[in-house]
PDB file of C-alpha atoms in Angstrom:
ATOM      1  CA  MET A   1      17.107 -51.261  96.446  1.00 49.00           C
ATOM      2  CA  GLY A   2      17.243 -53.447  93.412  1.00 53.00           C
ATOM      3  CA  ARG A   3      15.714 -53.130  90.012  1.00 54.00           C
ATOM      4  CA  ALA A   4      12.274 -54.143  91.274  1.00 52.00           C
ATOM      5  CA  GLY A   5      12.180 -51.337  93.789  1.00 53.00           C
ATOM      6  CA  ALA A   6      13.095 -48.704  91.228  1.00 53.00           C
ATOM      7  CA  ALA A   7      10.344 -49.788  88.860  1.00 51.00           C
ATOM      8  CA  ALA A   8       7.749 -49.625  91.606  1.00 51.00           C
ATOM      9  CA  ALA A   9       8.779 -46.114  92.593  1.00 51.00           C
ATOM     10  CA  ALA A  10       8.516 -44.896  88.943  1.00 51.00           C
ATOM     11  CA  ALA A  11       5.028 -46.339  88.560  1.00 50.00           C
ATOM     12  CA  HIS A  12       3.882 -44.670  91.775  1.00 51.00           C
ATOM     13  CA  ALA A  13       5.167 -41.312  90.604  1.00 51.00           C
ATOM     14  CA  ALA A  14       3.371 -41.591  87.262  1.00 50.00           C
ATOM     15  CA  SER A  15      -0.043 -42.507  88.713  1.00 51.00           C
ATOM     16  CA  PRO A  16      -2.383 -39.555  89.678  1.00 52.00           C
ATOM     17  CA  SER A  17      -2.576 -38.680  93.257  1.00 51.00           C
ATOM     18  CA  PRO A  18      -5.888 -39.072  95.068  1.00 50.00           C
ATOM     19  CA  ALA A  19      -6.128 -35.347  95.657  1.00 47.00           C
ATOM     20  CA  SER A  20      -5.786 -34.393  91.957  1.00 47.00           C
ATOM     21  CA  SER A  21      -8.311 -37.049  90.895  1.00 48.00           C
ATOM     22  CA  TRP A  22     -10.814 -35.726  93.413  1.00 47.00           C
ATOM     23  CA  ASP A  23     -10.388 -32.012  92.506  1.00 52.00           C
ATOM     24  CA  ALA A  24     -10.939 -32.409  88.707  1.00 51.00           C
ATOM     25  CA  PRO A  25     -14.229 -34.111  87.772  1.00 55.00           C
ATOM     26  CA  LYS A  26     -14.131 -36.451  84.863  1.00 55.00           C
ATOM     27  CA  ASP A  27     -16.895 -34.670  82.838  1.00 61.00           C
ATOM     28  CA  ALA A  28     -15.429 -31.142  83.116  1.00 56.00           C
ATOM     29  CA  PRO A  29     -14.624 -29.492  79.679  1.00 62.00           C
ATOM     30  CA  ALA A  30     -11.059 -29.098  78.731  1.00 63.00           C
ATOM     31  CA  PRO A  31      -9.743 -25.571  79.105  1.00 65.00           C
ATOM     32  CA  VAL A  32      -9.605 -23.598  75.839  1.00 64.00           C
ATOM     33  CA  PRO A  33      -6.145 -22.280  75.215  1.00 67.00           C
ATOM     34  CA  THR A  34      -5.949 -18.506  74.717  1.00 70.00           C
ATOM     35  CA  PRO A  35      -4.401 -17.695  71.332  1.00 65.00           C
ATOM     36  CA  GLU A  36      -1.308 -15.663  71.495  1.00 68.00           C
ATOM     37  CA  PRO A  37      -1.555 -12.196  69.761  1.00 65.00           C
ATOM     38  CA  VAL A  38       0.005 -12.192  66.333  1.00 59.00           C
ATOM     39  CA  PRO A  39       2.124  -9.109  65.759  1.00 62.00           C
ATOM     40  CA  LEU A  40       0.997  -7.013  62.730  1.00 57.00           C
ATOM     41  CA  LYS A  41       3.391  -7.070  59.881  1.00 58.00           C
ATOM     42  CA  ALA A  42       4.368  -3.774  58.276  1.00 55.00           C
ATOM     43  CA  GLN A  43       2.676  -3.223  54.875  1.00 58.00           C
ATOM     44  CA  PRO A  44       5.204  -3.291  52.055  1.00 58.00           C
ATOM     45  CA  ALA A  45       5.787   0.047  50.279  1.00 57.00           C
ATOM     46  CA  ALA A  46       4.219   0.539  46.802  1.00 56.00           C
ATOM     47  CA  ALA A  47       6.549  -0.630  44.116  1.00 57.00           C
ATOM     48  CA  ALA A  48       7.896   2.044  41.773  1.00 57.00           C
ATOM     49  CA  PRO A  49       6.338   1.961  38.252  1.00 56.00           C
ATOM     50  CA  ALA A  50       8.293   0.019  35.749  1.00 57.00           C
ATOM     51  CA  PRO A  51      10.128   1.959  33.011  1.00 61.00           C
ATOM     52  CA  ALA A  52       7.826   0.460  30.360  1.00 59.00           C
ATOM     53  CA  ALA A  53       4.739   1.841  32.133  1.00 56.00           C
ATOM     54  CA  ARG A  54       6.265   5.317  32.370  1.00 61.00           C
ATOM     55  CA  ALA A  55       7.161   5.219  28.675  1.00 58.00           C
ATOM     56  CA  LEU A  56       3.612   4.169  27.806  1.00 60.00           C
ATOM     57  CA  GLY A  57       2.205   7.160  29.681  1.00 75.00           C
ATOM     58  CA  ARG A  58       4.480   9.566  27.835  1.00 79.00           C
ATOM     59  CA  THR A  59       3.528   7.983  24.490  1.00 82.00           C
ATOM     60  CA  GLU A  60      -0.178   8.424  25.213  1.00 82.00           C
ATOM     61  CA  ALA A  61       0.353  12.058  26.209  1.00 81.00           C
ATOM     62  CA  LEU A  62       2.338  12.687  23.024  1.00 81.00           C
ATOM     63  CA  GLY A  63      -0.374  11.041  20.918  1.00 81.00           C
ATOM     64  CA  LEU A  64      -3.083  13.203  22.498  1.00 83.00           C
ATOM     65  CA  ALA A  65      -0.990  16.329  21.896  1.00 82.00           C
ATOM     66  CA  ILE A  66      -0.515  15.433  18.210  1.00 81.00           C
ATOM     67  CA  LEU A  67      -4.236  14.675  17.828  1.00 83.00           C
ATOM     68  CA  PHE A  68      -5.146  18.013  19.393  1.00 82.00           C
ATOM     69  CA  ALA A  69      -2.689  19.839  17.115  1.00 80.00           C
ATOM     70  CA  PHE A  70      -4.169  18.210  13.989  1.00 79.00           C
ATOM     71  CA  ALA A  71      -7.733  18.951  15.128  1.00 84.00           C
ATOM     72  CA  SER A  72      -6.995  22.602  15.885  1.00 83.00           C
ATOM     73  CA  GLN A  73      -5.167  22.991  12.554  1.00 79.00           C
ATOM     74  CA  TYR A  74      -8.169  21.485  10.737  1.00 82.00           C
ATOM     75  CA  VAL A  75     -10.549  23.974  12.329  1.00 85.00           C
ATOM     76  CA  LYS A  76      -8.316  27.009  11.728  1.00 87.00           C
ATOM     77  CA  GLY A  77      -7.283  25.962   8.208  1.00 84.00           C
ATOM     78  CA  ARG A  78     -10.832  25.251   7.125  1.00 87.00           C
ATOM     79  CA  LYS A  79     -12.001  28.665   8.350  1.00 89.00           C
ATOM     80  CA  LYS A  80      -9.056  30.366   6.641  1.00 88.00           C
ATOM     81  CA  ASN A  81      -9.867  28.711   3.307  1.00 88.00           C
ATOM     82  CA  ALA A  82     -13.542  29.570   3.657  1.00 89.00           C
ATOM     83  CA  ASP A  83     -12.709  33.235   4.263  1.00 90.00           C
ATOM     84  CA  LEU A  84     -10.283  33.359   1.316  1.00 89.00           C
ATOM     85  CA  ALA A  85     -12.729  31.659  -1.056  1.00 89.00           C
ATOM     86  CA  ALA A  86     -15.470  34.100  -0.034  1.00 90.00           C
ATOM     87  CA  ALA A  87     -13.144  37.062  -0.648  1.00 89.00           C
ATOM     88  CA  TYR A  88     -12.121  35.744  -4.076  1.00 89.00           C
ATOM     89  CA  ALA A  89     -15.737  35.075  -5.010  1.00 89.00           C
ATOM     90  CA  ARG A  90     -16.819  38.573  -4.003  1.00 88.00           C
ATOM     91  CA  ALA A  91     -14.040  39.999  -6.180  1.00 87.00           C
ATOM     92  CA  LEU A  92     -14.838  37.893  -9.260  1.00 89.00           C
ATOM     93  CA  ALA A  93     -18.632  37.989  -8.989  1.00 89.00           C
ATOM     94  CA  PRO A  94     -18.942  41.513 -10.494  1.00 90.00           C
ATOM     95  CA  VAL A  95     -16.681  40.447 -13.384  1.00 90.00           C
ATOM     96  CA  LEU A  96     -18.869  37.425 -14.110  1.00 91.00           C
ATOM     97  CA  ALA A  97     -22.010  39.535 -13.730  1.00 90.00           C
ATOM     98  CA  ARG A  98     -20.846  41.679 -16.653  1.00 90.00           C
ATOM     99  CA  HIS A  99     -20.898  38.638 -18.932  1.00 89.00           C
ATOM    100  CA  PHE A 100     -23.543  36.281 -17.500  1.00 90.00           C
ATOM    101  CA  ALA A 101     -27.135  36.781 -16.462  1.00 88.00           C
ATOM    102  CA  LEU A 102     -26.921  34.666 -13.300  1.00 87.00           C
ATOM    103  CA  VAL A 103     -24.023  34.340 -10.860  1.00 88.00           C
ATOM    104  CA  GLY A 104     -24.399  31.755  -8.129  1.00 83.00           C
ATOM    105  CA  PRO A 105     -26.361  28.521  -7.746  1.00 76.00           C
ATOM    106  CA  SER A 106     -29.842  29.947  -8.394  1.00 67.00           C
ATOM    107  CA  THR A 107     -32.156  32.808  -7.616  1.00 61.00           C
ATOM    108  CA  ALA A 108     -34.156  32.809  -4.395  1.00 59.00           C
ATOM    109  CA  PRO A 109     -37.941  33.309  -4.238  1.00 59.00           C
ATOM    110  CA  ALA A 110     -39.276  36.589  -2.958  1.00 60.00           C
ATOM    111  CA  GLY A 111     -38.824  36.844   0.788  1.00 63.00           C
ATOM    112  CA  ALA A 112     -36.491  33.844   1.007  1.00 61.00           C
ATOM    113  CA  PRO A 113     -32.865  34.215   2.077  1.00 64.00           C
ATOM    114  CA  ARG A 114     -30.403  34.480  -0.759  1.00 66.00           C
ATOM    115  CA  PRO A 115     -28.522  31.233  -1.405  1.00 68.00           C
ATOM    116  CA  PRO A 116     -24.779  31.235  -0.796  1.00 76.00           C
ATOM    117  CA  LEU A 117     -22.616  32.402  -3.653  1.00 83.00           C
ATOM    118  CA  LEU A 118     -20.142  29.535  -3.289  1.00 88.00           C
ATOM    119  CA  VAL A 119     -20.625  25.786  -3.243  1.00 87.00           C
ATOM    120  CA  ARG A 120     -18.138  23.972  -1.019  1.00 88.00           C
ATOM    121  CA  ASP A 121     -16.806  20.800  -2.586  1.00 88.00           C
ATOM    122  CA  SER A 122     -14.242  20.062   0.147  1.00 87.00           C
ATOM    123  CA  ALA A 123     -12.332  21.898   2.860  1.00 84.00           C
ATOM    124  CA  ASN A 124     -10.053  23.510   0.266  1.00 87.00           C
ATOM    125  CA  GLU A 125     -12.157  23.472  -2.945  1.00 92.00           C
ATOM    126  CA  TYR A 126     -15.045  25.831  -3.701  1.00 93.00           C
ATOM    127  CA  HIS A 127     -17.101  26.360  -6.860  1.00 92.00           C
ATOM    128  CA  LEU A 128     -18.662  29.522  -8.259  1.00 92.00           C
ATOM    129  CA  TRP A 129     -21.106  29.073 -11.118  1.00 90.00           C
ATOM    130  CA  ALA A 130     -22.269  31.610 -13.714  1.00 91.00           C
ATOM    131  CA  SER A 131     -24.715  30.977 -16.551  1.00 88.00           C
ATOM    132  CA  GLY A 132     -26.890  32.761 -19.075  1.00 85.00           C
ATOM    133  CA  ARG A 133     -24.874  34.002 -22.055  1.00 84.00           C
ATOM    134  CA  ARG A 134     -25.364  33.631 -25.777  1.00 80.00           C
ATOM    135  CA  GLY A 135     -22.813  31.357 -27.357  1.00 74.00           C
ATOM    136  CA  VAL A 136     -22.041  29.578 -24.063  1.00 80.00           C
ATOM    137  CA  SER A 137     -24.222  26.512 -23.903  1.00 75.00           C
ATOM    138  CA  VAL A 138     -23.726  25.532 -20.261  1.00 79.00           C
ATOM    139  CA  GLY A 139     -22.025  28.332 -18.370  1.00 84.00           C
ATOM    140  CA  CYS A 140     -18.796  29.293 -16.665  1.00 89.00           C
ATOM    141  CA  LEU A 141     -17.411  27.368 -13.717  1.00 91.00           C
ATOM    142  CA  CYS A 142     -14.831  28.954 -11.417  1.00 92.00           C
ATOM    143  CA  ALA A 143     -13.242  26.259  -9.263  1.00 93.00           C
ATOM    144  CA  PHE A 144     -11.148  27.675  -6.426  1.00 93.00           C
ATOM    145  CA  ARG A 145      -8.386  25.215  -5.537  1.00 91.00           C
ATOM    146  CA  LEU A 146      -6.807  26.482  -2.342  1.00 89.00           C
ATOM    147  CA  ILE A 147      -3.843  25.271  -0.343  1.00 85.00           C
ATOM    148  CA  PRO A 148      -5.032  22.467   1.990  1.00 85.00           C
ATOM    149  CA  ARG A 149      -4.536  24.530   5.128  1.00 82.00           C
ATOM    150  CA  GLN A 150      -6.799  22.171   7.091  1.00 80.00           C
ATOM    151  CA  ASP A 151      -4.241  19.364   6.806  1.00 77.00           C
ATOM    152  CA  ALA A 152      -0.988  19.989   8.685  1.00 72.00           C
ATOM    153  CA  LEU A 153       1.072  17.550   6.593  1.00 72.00           C
ATOM    154  CA  SER A 154      -0.295  18.851   3.275  1.00 71.00           C
ATOM    155  CA  LEU A 155       0.284  22.407   4.450  1.00 69.00           C
ATOM    156  CA  VAL A 156       3.955  21.675   5.115  1.00 70.00           C
ATOM    157  CA  TRP A 157       4.261  20.032   1.704  1.00 70.00           C
ATOM    158  CA  ALA A 158       2.610  23.054   0.041  1.00 65.00           C
ATOM    159  CA  LEU A 159       5.275  25.301   1.538  1.00 67.00           C
ATOM    160  CA  PHE A 160       7.908  23.345  -0.388  1.00 69.00           C
ATOM    161  CA  SER A 161       5.902  22.997  -3.613  1.00 69.00           C
ATOM    162  CA  ALA A 162       5.514  26.806  -3.824  1.00 66.00           C
ATOM    163  CA  GLU A 163       2.123  26.617  -5.576  1.00 75.00           C
ATOM    164  CA  PRO A 164      -0.259  29.317  -4.344  1.00 83.00           C
ATOM    165  CA  ASP A 165      -4.035  29.347  -4.334  1.00 87.00           C
ATOM    166  CA  ALA A 166      -5.533  29.154  -7.814  1.00 90.00           C
ATOM    167  CA  VAL A 167      -8.833  29.306  -9.668  1.00 90.00           C
ATOM    168  CA  ASP A 168      -9.753  27.268 -12.752  1.00 92.00           C
ATOM    169  CA  VAL A 169     -12.064  29.230 -15.046  1.00 92.00           C
ATOM    170  CA  SER A 170     -13.715  26.754 -17.441  1.00 91.00           C
ATOM    171  CA  ILE A 171     -15.968  27.805 -20.323  1.00 90.00           C
ATOM    172  CA  PRO A 172     -17.384  25.261 -22.801  1.00 87.00           C
ATOM    173  CA  LEU A 173     -16.541  25.902 -26.437  1.00 85.00           C
ATOM    174  CA  PRO A 174     -19.270  26.167 -29.085  1.00 79.00           C
ATOM    175  CA  GLU A 175     -19.833  23.305 -31.470  1.00 78.00           C
ATOM    176  CA  GLY A 176     -18.782  23.473 -35.093  1.00 77.00           C
ATOM    177  CA  LEU A 177     -15.190  24.613 -34.505  1.00 79.00           C
ATOM    178  CA  PRO A 178     -12.328  22.986 -36.389  1.00 81.00           C
ATOM    179  CA  PRO A 179     -10.032  20.788 -34.302  1.00 81.00           C
ATOM    180  CA  VAL A 180      -7.759  23.013 -32.246  1.00 84.00           C
ATOM    181  CA  ALA A 181      -5.449  22.091 -29.353  1.00 86.00           C
ATOM    182  CA  LEU A 182      -3.525  24.894 -27.662  1.00 89.00           C
ATOM    183  CA  ALA A 183      -1.792  25.410 -24.328  1.00 90.00           C
ATOM    184  CA  ALA A 184       0.195  28.266 -22.826  1.00 90.00           C
ATOM    185  CA  GLY A 185       1.626  29.017 -19.427  1.00 89.00           C
ATOM    186  CA  ARG A 186       4.458  27.851 -17.242  1.00 89.00           C
ATOM    187  CA  GLN A 187       6.425  24.891 -18.466  1.00 89.00           C
ATOM    188  CA  SER A 188       5.449  22.614 -15.578  1.00 88.00           C
ATOM    189  CA  ALA A 189       1.759  23.518 -15.931  1.00 89.00           C
ATOM    190  CA  VAL A 190       1.775  22.966 -19.702  1.00 89.00           C
ATOM    191  CA  ASP A 191       3.436  19.579 -19.254  1.00 89.00           C
ATOM    192  CA  ALA A 192       0.836  18.625 -16.631  1.00 88.00           C
ATOM    193  CA  ALA A 193      -1.995  19.707 -18.966  1.00 86.00           C
ATOM    194  CA  ARG A 194      -0.596  17.566 -21.778  1.00 86.00           C
ATOM    195  CA  ASP A 195      -0.313  14.579 -19.463  1.00 87.00           C
ATOM    196  CA  ALA A 196      -3.924  15.019 -18.314  1.00 84.00           C
ATOM    197  CA  ASP A 197      -5.439  15.434 -21.795  1.00 82.00           C
ATOM    198  CA  PRO A 198      -4.561  12.780 -24.410  1.00 80.00           C
ATOM    199  CA  ALA A 199      -5.985  14.919 -27.232  1.00 75.00           C
ATOM    200  CA  LEU A 200      -3.769  17.851 -26.317  1.00 81.00           C
ATOM    201  CA  ASP A 201      -0.741  15.645 -25.855  1.00 83.00           C
ATOM    202  CA  ALA A 202      -1.232  13.962 -29.235  1.00 81.00           C
ATOM    203  CA  LEU A 203      -1.582  17.209 -31.202  1.00 79.00           C
ATOM    204  CA  ALA A 204       0.457  19.817 -29.339  1.00 82.00           C
ATOM    205  CA  LYS A 205       4.032  20.729 -30.172  1.00 88.00           C
ATOM    206  CA  PRO A 206       6.242  23.576 -28.911  1.00 89.00           C
ATOM    207  CA  LEU A 207       5.336  26.959 -30.395  1.00 89.00           C
ATOM    208  CA  PRO A 208       7.137  30.337 -30.239  1.00 87.00           C
ATOM    209  CA  THR A 209       5.705  32.990 -27.936  1.00 84.00           C
ATOM    210  CA  PRO A 210       5.572  36.739 -28.664  1.00 81.00           C
ATOM    211  CA  ARG A 211       9.023  38.081 -27.841  1.00 74.00           C
ATOM    212  CA  GLY A 212       9.267  41.081 -25.596  1.00 73.00           C
ATOM    213  CA  LYS A 213       5.542  41.044 -24.732  1.00 78.00           C
ATOM    214  CA  TRP A 214       4.863  38.010 -22.583  1.00 80.00           C
ATOM    215  CA  PRO A 215       6.741  37.252 -19.365  1.00 78.00           C
ATOM    216  CA  ALA A 216       9.766  35.011 -19.916  1.00 74.00           C
ATOM    217  CA  PRO A 217       8.526  31.920 -17.985  1.00 81.00           C
ATOM    218  CA  LEU A 218       5.517  31.475 -20.281  1.00 87.00           C
ATOM    219  CA  VAL A 219       5.750  28.843 -23.031  1.00 88.00           C
ATOM    220  CA  ALA A 220       3.267  27.680 -25.655  1.00 89.00           C
ATOM    221  CA  ALA A 221       2.313  24.430 -27.331  1.00 89.00           C
ATOM    222  CA  GLY A 222      -0.282  23.608 -29.950  1.00 88.00           C
ATOM    223  CA  ASP A 223      -1.132  21.898 -33.190  1.00 86.00           C
ATOM    224  CA  SER A 224      -1.061  25.044 -35.334  1.00 85.00           C
ATOM    225  CA  GLU A 225       1.073  28.149 -35.068  1.00 87.00           C
ATOM    226  CA  ALA A 226      -1.472  30.108 -37.118  1.00 87.00           C
ATOM    227  CA  ALA A 227      -4.343  29.145 -34.825  1.00 85.00           C
ATOM    228  CA  PHE A 228      -2.251  30.007 -31.784  1.00 87.00           C
ATOM    229  CA  GLY A 229      -1.483  33.425 -33.209  1.00 87.00           C
ATOM    230  CA  ASP A 230      -5.096  34.181 -34.129  1.00 86.00           C
ATOM    231  CA  ILE A 231      -6.743  32.861 -30.945  1.00 86.00           C
ATOM    232  CA  VAL A 232      -4.164  33.486 -28.229  1.00 86.00           C
ATOM    233  CA  ALA A 233      -1.175  35.623 -29.213  1.00 85.00           C
ATOM    234  CA  ARG A 234      -3.073  38.357 -31.101  1.00 85.00           C
ATOM    235  CA  GLY A 235      -6.400  37.811 -29.362  1.00 86.00           C
ATOM    236  CA  PRO A 236      -7.848  39.153 -26.101  1.00 88.00           C
ATOM    237  CA  ILE A 237      -5.861  36.678 -23.995  1.00 87.00           C
ATOM    238  CA  GLY A 238      -2.591  37.682 -25.621  1.00 86.00           C
ATOM    239  CA  ARG A 239      -3.255  41.336 -24.835  1.00 86.00           C
ATOM    240  CA  ALA A 240      -4.214  40.477 -21.257  1.00 88.00           C
ATOM    241  CA  LEU A 241      -1.031  38.478 -20.740  1.00 86.00           C
ATOM    242  CA  VAL A 242       1.082  41.574 -21.360  1.00 83.00           C
ATOM    243  CA  THR A 243       0.023  42.905 -17.931  1.00 81.00           C
ATOM    244  CA  ALA A 244      -1.467  39.870 -16.177  1.00 84.00           C
ATOM    245  CA  GLY A 245       1.005  37.278 -17.451  1.00 79.00           C
ATOM    246  CA  PRO A 246       2.672  36.574 -14.075  1.00 84.00           C
ATOM    247  CA  ARG A 247      -0.703  35.437 -12.697  1.00 86.00           C
ATOM    248  CA  LEU A 248      -1.301  32.901 -15.477  1.00 88.00           C
ATOM    249  CA  ARG A 249      -0.448  29.334 -14.564  1.00 90.00           C
ATOM    250  CA  CYS A 250      -1.887  27.576 -17.586  1.00 90.00           C
ATOM    251  CA  LEU A 251      -4.291  28.137 -20.483  1.00 90.00           C
ATOM    252  CA  ARG A 252      -5.751  25.111 -22.217  1.00 90.00           C
ATOM    253  CA  LEU A 253      -8.022  25.163 -25.267  1.00 88.00           C
ATOM    254  CA  VAL A 254      -9.256  21.952 -26.905  1.00 85.00           C
ATOM    255  CA  SER A 255     -12.125  22.053 -29.409  1.00 81.00           C
ATOM    256  CA  ASP A 256     -12.064  18.359 -30.311  1.00 70.00           C
ATOM    257  CA  GLY A 257     -12.115  15.556 -27.772  1.00 59.00           C
ATOM    258  CA  ALA A 258     -13.572  12.158 -27.075  1.00 51.00           C
ATOM    259  CA  LEU A 259     -15.940  13.678 -24.501  1.00 55.00           C
ATOM    260  CA  LYS A 260     -17.961  16.856 -24.794  1.00 59.00           C
ATOM    261  CA  ALA A 261     -16.749  17.946 -21.352  1.00 59.00           C
ATOM    262  CA  GLN A 262     -13.189  18.049 -22.687  1.00 71.00           C
ATOM    263  CA  ARG A 263     -14.049  20.659 -25.360  1.00 81.00           C
ATOM    264  CA  LYS A 264     -13.533  23.812 -23.377  1.00 86.00           C
ATOM    265  CA  LEU A 265     -11.302  26.762 -22.652  1.00 89.00           C
ATOM    266  CA  MET A 266      -9.777  26.566 -19.174  1.00 90.00           C
ATOM    267  CA  VAL A 267      -7.596  29.265 -17.648  1.00 91.00           C
ATOM    268  CA  THR A 268      -5.792  28.549 -14.379  1.00 91.00           C
ATOM    269  CA  ILE A 269      -4.961  31.768 -12.526  1.00 90.00           C
ATOM    270  CA  ASP A 270      -2.771  32.110  -9.448  1.00 89.00           C
ATOM    271  CA  LEU A 271      -4.483  34.019  -6.668  1.00 86.00           C
ATOM    272  CA  PRO A 272      -2.741  36.172  -4.049  1.00 82.00           C
ATOM    273  CA  SER A 273      -2.536  34.701  -0.545  1.00 77.00           C
ATOM    274  CA  VAL A 274      -3.955  38.003   0.695  1.00 77.00           C
ATOM    275  CA  PRO A 275      -6.751  39.308  -1.589  1.00 75.00           C
ATOM    276  CA  ASP A 276      -5.024  42.521  -2.704  1.00 77.00           C
ATOM    277  CA  PRO A 277      -6.572  44.719  -5.424  1.00 79.00           C
ATOM    278  CA  ALA A 278      -3.657  44.330  -7.862  1.00 78.00           C
ATOM    279  CA  GLY A 279      -3.719  40.533  -7.871  1.00 79.00           C
ATOM    280  CA  LEU A 280      -7.491  40.367  -8.122  1.00 82.00           C
ATOM    281  CA  GLU A 281      -7.491  42.898 -10.956  1.00 86.00           C
ATOM    282  CA  ALA A 282      -5.082  40.705 -12.918  1.00 85.00           C
ATOM    283  CA  ALA A 283      -7.347  37.693 -12.348  1.00 86.00           C
ATOM    284  CA  ALA A 284     -10.379  39.708 -13.485  1.00 88.00           C
ATOM    285  CA  CYS A 285      -8.510  40.793 -16.616  1.00 89.00           C
ATOM    286  CA  LEU A 286      -7.818  37.167 -17.543  1.00 89.00           C
ATOM    287  CA  VAL A 287     -11.456  36.192 -16.945  1.00 89.00           C
ATOM    288  CA  ASP A 288     -12.608  39.003 -19.251  1.00 90.00           C
ATOM    289  CA  ALA A 289     -10.152  37.838 -21.906  1.00 90.00           C
ATOM    290  CA  ALA A 290     -11.312  34.219 -21.631  1.00 89.00           C
ATOM    291  CA  VAL A 291     -14.963  35.198 -22.142  1.00 89.00           C
ATOM    292  CA  ALA A 292     -14.029  37.431 -25.089  1.00 88.00           C
ATOM    293  CA  THR A 293     -12.078  34.574 -26.665  1.00 88.00           C
ATOM    294  CA  VAL A 294     -15.050  32.219 -26.413  1.00 87.00           C
ATOM    295  CA  ASP A 295     -17.264  34.912 -27.950  1.00 85.00           C
ATOM    296  CA  ALA A 296     -14.872  35.242 -30.885  1.00 84.00           C
ATOM    297  CA  LEU A 297     -14.819  31.459 -31.359  1.00 83.00           C
ATOM    298  CA  ALA A 298     -18.614  31.328 -31.216  1.00 80.00           C
ATOM    299  CA  ALA A 299     -18.838  34.021 -33.885  1.00 78.00           C
ATOM    300  CA  HIS A 300     -16.417  32.072 -36.023  1.00 70.00           C
ATOM    301  CA  ALA A 301     -18.444  28.894 -35.547  1.00 65.00           C
ATOM    302  CA  MET A 302     -21.657  30.644 -36.637  1.00 59.00           C
ATOM    303  CA  THR A 303     -20.040  32.137 -39.755  1.00 59.00           C
ATOM    304  CA  PRO A 304     -21.293  30.205 -42.799  1.00 52.00           C
TER     305      PRO A 304
END
């Protein structure tokens, strides 16, 4: 066969046969192919947390632990200071009652509950007020300045500063006194008092203390050695310091100042960390001596 015969045979093979054209109608829908099942892929395992995320979790846990420690210390320290201030106030209240008509904020009406003896100024500062005495125009203020046990950082710092709880007993001086500026106590406390009071710093100079009577750490400063001897050294405070001297932190007496509030006698007394009878008796002795000193100054002021 030639080329013409081969082409004819290929065309015949490509054309549909009569049987296949008859079996499949022209308007029949095309068969829908069945999709082959897709095999499920294995889920990838959870990725391990990054090191930064783990560090962040530890930092948050550490922060919560520190916050809880500070909060618990605040609650415990505040309660401890409240209990100590109440114990100190109960010990000094009878001493103040011997000299003043009213101890505490005020009297309560009949049938009403008695007001609290102390007034809380902060978590580590409490005030006890006494009034009603001739020669004392305003009254006596006892300010308890306790170690800030409610603050963990301040508590650690207080352990290194070695300053215990203290009370500031302030009594206004009568008018009509000559200018006097005196200070006695520990050297650091006297220096701090001079820095805080310009009048005392301008007038005070180092003065000798009674030898063999006062404890060695106590020093004195003032504008007049004679006034210091009459008011402090040979007065009620000087006699009290013979036995209660270790409890005295600072005594400051200024009768002339720019403000009336600066003209007062203030005695800072160290208080025992545990209210023991010996330490509280020494504090009571100094309070008695301070009131007696103001009485003597008032008598001097009223002398014509």
